[in-house]
Coordinates of C-alpha atoms and ligand atoms in Angstrom, one line a residue:
X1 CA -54.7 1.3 -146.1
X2 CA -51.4 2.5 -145.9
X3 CA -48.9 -0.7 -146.4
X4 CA -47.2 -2.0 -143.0
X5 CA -44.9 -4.7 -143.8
X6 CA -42.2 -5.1 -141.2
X7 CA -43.8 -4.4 -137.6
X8 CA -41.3 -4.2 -134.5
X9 CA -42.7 -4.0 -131.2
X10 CA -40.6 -3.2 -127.7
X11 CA -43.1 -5.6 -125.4
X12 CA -42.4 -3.6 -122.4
X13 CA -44.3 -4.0 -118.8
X14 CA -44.6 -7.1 -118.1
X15 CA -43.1 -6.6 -114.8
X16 CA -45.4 -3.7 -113.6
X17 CA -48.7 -5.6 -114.7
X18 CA -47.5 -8.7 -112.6
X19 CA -46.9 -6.5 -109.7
X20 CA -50.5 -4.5 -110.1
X21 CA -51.7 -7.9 -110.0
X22 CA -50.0 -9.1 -106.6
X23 CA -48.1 -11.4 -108.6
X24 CA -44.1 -12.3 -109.1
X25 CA -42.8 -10.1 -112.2
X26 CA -41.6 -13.3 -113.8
X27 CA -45.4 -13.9 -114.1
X28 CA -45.7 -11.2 -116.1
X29 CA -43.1 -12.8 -118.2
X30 CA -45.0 -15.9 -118.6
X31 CA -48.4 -14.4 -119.6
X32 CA -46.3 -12.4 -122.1
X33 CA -44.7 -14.9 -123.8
X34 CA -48.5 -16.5 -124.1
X35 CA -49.2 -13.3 -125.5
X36 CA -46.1 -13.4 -128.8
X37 CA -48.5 -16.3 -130.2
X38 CA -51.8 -14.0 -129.8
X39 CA -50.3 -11.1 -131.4
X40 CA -48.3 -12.7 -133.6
X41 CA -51.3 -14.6 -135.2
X42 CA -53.2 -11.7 -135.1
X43 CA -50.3 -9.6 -137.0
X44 CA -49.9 -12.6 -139.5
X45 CA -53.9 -12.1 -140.1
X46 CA -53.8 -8.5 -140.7
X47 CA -50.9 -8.8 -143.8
X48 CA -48.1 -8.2 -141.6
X49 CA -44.8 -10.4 -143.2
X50 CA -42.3 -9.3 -140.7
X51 CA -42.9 -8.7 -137.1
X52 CA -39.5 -8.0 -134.8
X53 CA -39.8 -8.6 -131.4
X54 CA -38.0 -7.4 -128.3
X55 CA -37.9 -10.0 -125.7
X56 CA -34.4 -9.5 -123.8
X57 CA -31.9 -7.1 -124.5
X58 CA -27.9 -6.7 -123.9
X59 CA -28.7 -4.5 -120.6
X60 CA -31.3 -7.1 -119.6
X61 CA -28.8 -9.3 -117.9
X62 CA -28.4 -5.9 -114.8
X63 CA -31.6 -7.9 -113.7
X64 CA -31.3 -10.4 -110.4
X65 CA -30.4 -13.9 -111.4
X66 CA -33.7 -15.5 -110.6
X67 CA -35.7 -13.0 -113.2
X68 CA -33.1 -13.6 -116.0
X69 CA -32.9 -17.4 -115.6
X70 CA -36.7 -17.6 -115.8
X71 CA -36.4 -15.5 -118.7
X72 CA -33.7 -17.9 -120.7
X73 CA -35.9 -21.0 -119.7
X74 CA -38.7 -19.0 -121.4
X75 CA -38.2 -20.0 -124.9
X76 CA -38.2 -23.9 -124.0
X77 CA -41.8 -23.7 -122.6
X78 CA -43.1 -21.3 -125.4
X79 CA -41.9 -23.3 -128.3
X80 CA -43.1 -26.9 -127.0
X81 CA -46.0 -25.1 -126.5
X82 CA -46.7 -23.0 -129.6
X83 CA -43.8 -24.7 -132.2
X84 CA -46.7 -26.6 -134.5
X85 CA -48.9 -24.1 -135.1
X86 CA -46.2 -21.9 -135.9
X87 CA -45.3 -24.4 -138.3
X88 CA -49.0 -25.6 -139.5
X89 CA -49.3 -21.1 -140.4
X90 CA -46.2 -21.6 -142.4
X91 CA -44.0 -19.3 -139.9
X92 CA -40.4 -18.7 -140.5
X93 CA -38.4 -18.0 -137.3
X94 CA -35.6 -16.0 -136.5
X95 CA -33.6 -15.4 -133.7
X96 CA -31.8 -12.0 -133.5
X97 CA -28.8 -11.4 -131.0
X98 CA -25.9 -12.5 -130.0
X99 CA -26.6 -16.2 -129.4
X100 CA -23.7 -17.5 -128.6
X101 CA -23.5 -15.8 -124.9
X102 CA -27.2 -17.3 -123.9
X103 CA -26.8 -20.9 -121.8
X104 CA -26.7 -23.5 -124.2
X105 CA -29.7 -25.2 -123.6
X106 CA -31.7 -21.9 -124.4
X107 CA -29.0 -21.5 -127.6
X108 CA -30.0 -25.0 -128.3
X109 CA -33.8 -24.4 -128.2
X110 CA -33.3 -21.6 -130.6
X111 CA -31.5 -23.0 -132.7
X112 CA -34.0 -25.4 -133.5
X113 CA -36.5 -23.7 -134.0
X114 CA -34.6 -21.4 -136.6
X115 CA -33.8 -24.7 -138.2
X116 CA -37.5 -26.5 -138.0
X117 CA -38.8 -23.7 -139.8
X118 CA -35.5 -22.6 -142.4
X119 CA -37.9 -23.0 -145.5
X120 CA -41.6 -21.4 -144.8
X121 CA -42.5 -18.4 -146.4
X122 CA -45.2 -17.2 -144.1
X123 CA -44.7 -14.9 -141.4
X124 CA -41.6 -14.2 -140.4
X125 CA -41.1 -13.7 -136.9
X126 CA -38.5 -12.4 -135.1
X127 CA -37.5 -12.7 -131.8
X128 CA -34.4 -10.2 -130.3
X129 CA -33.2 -12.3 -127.6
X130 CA -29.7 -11.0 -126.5
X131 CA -30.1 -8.4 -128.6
X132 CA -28.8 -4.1 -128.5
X133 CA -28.6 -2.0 -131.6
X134 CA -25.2 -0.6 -130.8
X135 CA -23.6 -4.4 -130.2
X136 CA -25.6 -5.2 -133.8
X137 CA -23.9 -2.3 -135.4
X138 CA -20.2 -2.7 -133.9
X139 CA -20.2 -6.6 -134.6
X140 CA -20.9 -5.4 -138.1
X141 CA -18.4 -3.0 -138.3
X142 CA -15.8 -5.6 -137.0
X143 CA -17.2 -8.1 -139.7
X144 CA -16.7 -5.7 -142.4
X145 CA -13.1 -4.5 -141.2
X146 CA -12.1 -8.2 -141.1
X147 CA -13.8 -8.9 -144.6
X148 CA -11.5 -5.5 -146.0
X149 CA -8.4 -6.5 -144.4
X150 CA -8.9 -10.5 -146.0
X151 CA -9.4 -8.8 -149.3
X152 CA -13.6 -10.2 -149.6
X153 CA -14.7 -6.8 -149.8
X154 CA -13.9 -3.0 -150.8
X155 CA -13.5 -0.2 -148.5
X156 CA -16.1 2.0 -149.2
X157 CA -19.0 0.4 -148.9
X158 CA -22.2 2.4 -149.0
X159 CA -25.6 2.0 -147.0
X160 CA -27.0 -1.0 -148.9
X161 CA -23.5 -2.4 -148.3
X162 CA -23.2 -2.1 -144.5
X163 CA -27.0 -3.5 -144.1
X164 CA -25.5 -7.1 -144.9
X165 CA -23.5 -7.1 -142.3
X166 CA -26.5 -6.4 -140.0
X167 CA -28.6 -9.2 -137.7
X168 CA -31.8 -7.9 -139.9
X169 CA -30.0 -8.2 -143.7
X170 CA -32.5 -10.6 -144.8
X171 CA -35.5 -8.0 -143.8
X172 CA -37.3 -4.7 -145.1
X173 CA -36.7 -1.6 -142.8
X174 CA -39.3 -1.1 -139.8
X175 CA -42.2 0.5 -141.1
X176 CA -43.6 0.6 -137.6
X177 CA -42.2 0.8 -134.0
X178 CA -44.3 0.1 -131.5
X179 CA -43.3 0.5 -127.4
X180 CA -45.8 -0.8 -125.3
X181 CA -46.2 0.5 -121.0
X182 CA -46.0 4.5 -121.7
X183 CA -41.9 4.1 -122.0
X184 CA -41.1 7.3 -124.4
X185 CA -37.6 5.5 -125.5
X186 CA -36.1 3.8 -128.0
X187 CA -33.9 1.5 -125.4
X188 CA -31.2 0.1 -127.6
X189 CA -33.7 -1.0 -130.3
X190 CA -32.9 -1.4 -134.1
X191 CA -31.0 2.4 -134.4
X192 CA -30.3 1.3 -137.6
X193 CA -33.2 0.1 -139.0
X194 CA -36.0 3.2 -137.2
X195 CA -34.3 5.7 -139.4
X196 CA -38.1 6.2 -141.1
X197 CA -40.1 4.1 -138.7
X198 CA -43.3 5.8 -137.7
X199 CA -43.3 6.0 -134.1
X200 CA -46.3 4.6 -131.6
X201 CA -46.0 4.2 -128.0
X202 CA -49.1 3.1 -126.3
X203 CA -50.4 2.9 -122.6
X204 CA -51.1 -0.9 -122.7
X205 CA -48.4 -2.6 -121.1
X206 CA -47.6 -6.1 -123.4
X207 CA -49.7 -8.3 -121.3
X208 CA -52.5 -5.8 -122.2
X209 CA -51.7 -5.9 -125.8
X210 CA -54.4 -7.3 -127.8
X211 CA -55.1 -7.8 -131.1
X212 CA -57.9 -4.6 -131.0
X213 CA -54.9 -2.9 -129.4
X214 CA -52.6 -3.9 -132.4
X215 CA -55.5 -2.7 -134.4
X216 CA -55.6 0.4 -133.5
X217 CA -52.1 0.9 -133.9
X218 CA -52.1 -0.1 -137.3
X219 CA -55.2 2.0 -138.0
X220 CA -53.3 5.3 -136.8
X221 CA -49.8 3.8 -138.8
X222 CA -52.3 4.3 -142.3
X223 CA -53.5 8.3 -141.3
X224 CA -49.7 8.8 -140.6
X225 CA -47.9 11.0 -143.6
X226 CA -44.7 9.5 -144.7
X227 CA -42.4 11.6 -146.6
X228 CA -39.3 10.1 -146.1
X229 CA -37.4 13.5 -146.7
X230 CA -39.3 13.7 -149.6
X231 CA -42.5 16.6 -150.5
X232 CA -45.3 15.7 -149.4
X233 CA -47.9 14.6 -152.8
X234 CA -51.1 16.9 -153.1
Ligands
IPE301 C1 -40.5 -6.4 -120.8 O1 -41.1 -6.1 -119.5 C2 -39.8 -7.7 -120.8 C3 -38.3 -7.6 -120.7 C4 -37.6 -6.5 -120.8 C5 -37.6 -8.9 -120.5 P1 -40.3 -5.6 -118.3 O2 -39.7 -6.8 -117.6 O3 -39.3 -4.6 -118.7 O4 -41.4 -5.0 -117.4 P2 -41.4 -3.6 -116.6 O5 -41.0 -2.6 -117.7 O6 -40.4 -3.7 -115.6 O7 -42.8 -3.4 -116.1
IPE302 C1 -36.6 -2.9 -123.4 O1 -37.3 -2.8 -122.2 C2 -36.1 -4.3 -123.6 C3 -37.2 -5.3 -123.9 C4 -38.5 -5.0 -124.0 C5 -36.7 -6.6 -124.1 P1 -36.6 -2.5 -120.8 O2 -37.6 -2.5 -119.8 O3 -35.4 -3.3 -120.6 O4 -36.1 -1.0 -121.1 P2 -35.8 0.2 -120.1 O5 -34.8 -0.3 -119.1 O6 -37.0 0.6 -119.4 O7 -35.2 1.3 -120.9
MG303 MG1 -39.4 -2.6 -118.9

């Protein structure tokens, strides 16, 4: 079996299954977040080490006030819930984004969970909570200009260089992306760090996601071909 290492997955639909269910889309929200343990157990089970998450992105905040404050009291509820057994599997979590503009109670929570788990070597899992690919890239640019201009590093920096400027420097490039609820976009998602990503977008909106679901995804990831530019071996 072809090796997956670093999963990312754009858990999109949440809002559409509540509604085909009668139900307030921050419902869908809810069941969702119930559904980051499942698959993130499941992933851990499978010999997955890093698995990226999309939970709420830069352009998330265009949403009414009501869905976006249930979403930033979100992470409070999941990590009282979940935060020991993440902790008893030996999880490691990170929290990609920009932080600092969340409410501070929802900063807080994250915080400390970063924190509570700094030194396990299990899973890590990674949660994009405020996060866009193009803010990512330009706060690194701005890092790096700064770090020239104080004389801390060289202009000219290649690829490997520019990477540690990045929210994901401490991670392996995606080896797969997968978008959940039929969406055929990329939305913002780690530009960067797709460049040789296989690709898999899948009817099963993220409430629907299960671990036969993630499966199957990784079952089509290992027939996939991966040349990265390369010739392919016979
Ligand atoms: C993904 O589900 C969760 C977030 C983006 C926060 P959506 O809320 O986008 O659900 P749909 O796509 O509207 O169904
Ligand atoms: C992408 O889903 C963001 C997350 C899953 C957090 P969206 O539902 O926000 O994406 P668009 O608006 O359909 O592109
Ligand atoms: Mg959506």
């Amino acid at each position: 079996m072809k090796e997956c290492r670093h999963l990312a997955i754009i858990m999109d639909g949440n809002g559409r299954w509540a509604k085909a269910q009668g139900k307030p889309r921050t419902a869908g929200h809810l069941v969702g977040a119930d559904n980051v343990r499942t698959i993130a157990i499941a992933a851990d089970e499978l010999g997955i080490e890093y698995l990226t998450l999309y939970a709420f992105s830069t352009e998330n905040w265009k949403r009414s006030s009501d869905e976006v404050g249930y979403i930033m009291k979100l992470p409070a509820v999941f990590f009282k819930k979940y935060m020991q057994e993440f902790l008893d599997r030996g999880f490691r979590m990170n929290i990609l984004g920009e932080l600092d503009r969340l409410p501070a109670s929802t900063h807080k929570v994250l915080d400390e969970a970063m924190e509570e788990s700094r030194n396990n070597t299990g899973l890590n899992l990674n949660i994009c909570m405020n996060y866009g690919s193009q803010r990512e890239i330009t706060l690194a640019a701005n890092a790096y200009a700064k770090d020239v201009l104080e004389g801390k590093a060289p202009l000219g920096i290649d690829e490997a260089g520019f990477e540690k400027y990045l929210m994901t420097k401490d991670f392996p490039p995606v080896d797969l992306l997968v978008r959940t609820s039929g969406e055929l976009r990329i939305s913002n998602y780690l530009l960067w760090q797709i460049a040789y990503a296989e690709l898999e977008f899948v009817p099963e909106s993220w409430p629907e996601f299960t671990p036969d679901v993630l499966k199957r995804c990784l079952a089509e990831f290992s027939e996939r071909d991966r040349r990265f530019g390369g010739v392919k071996n016979v």
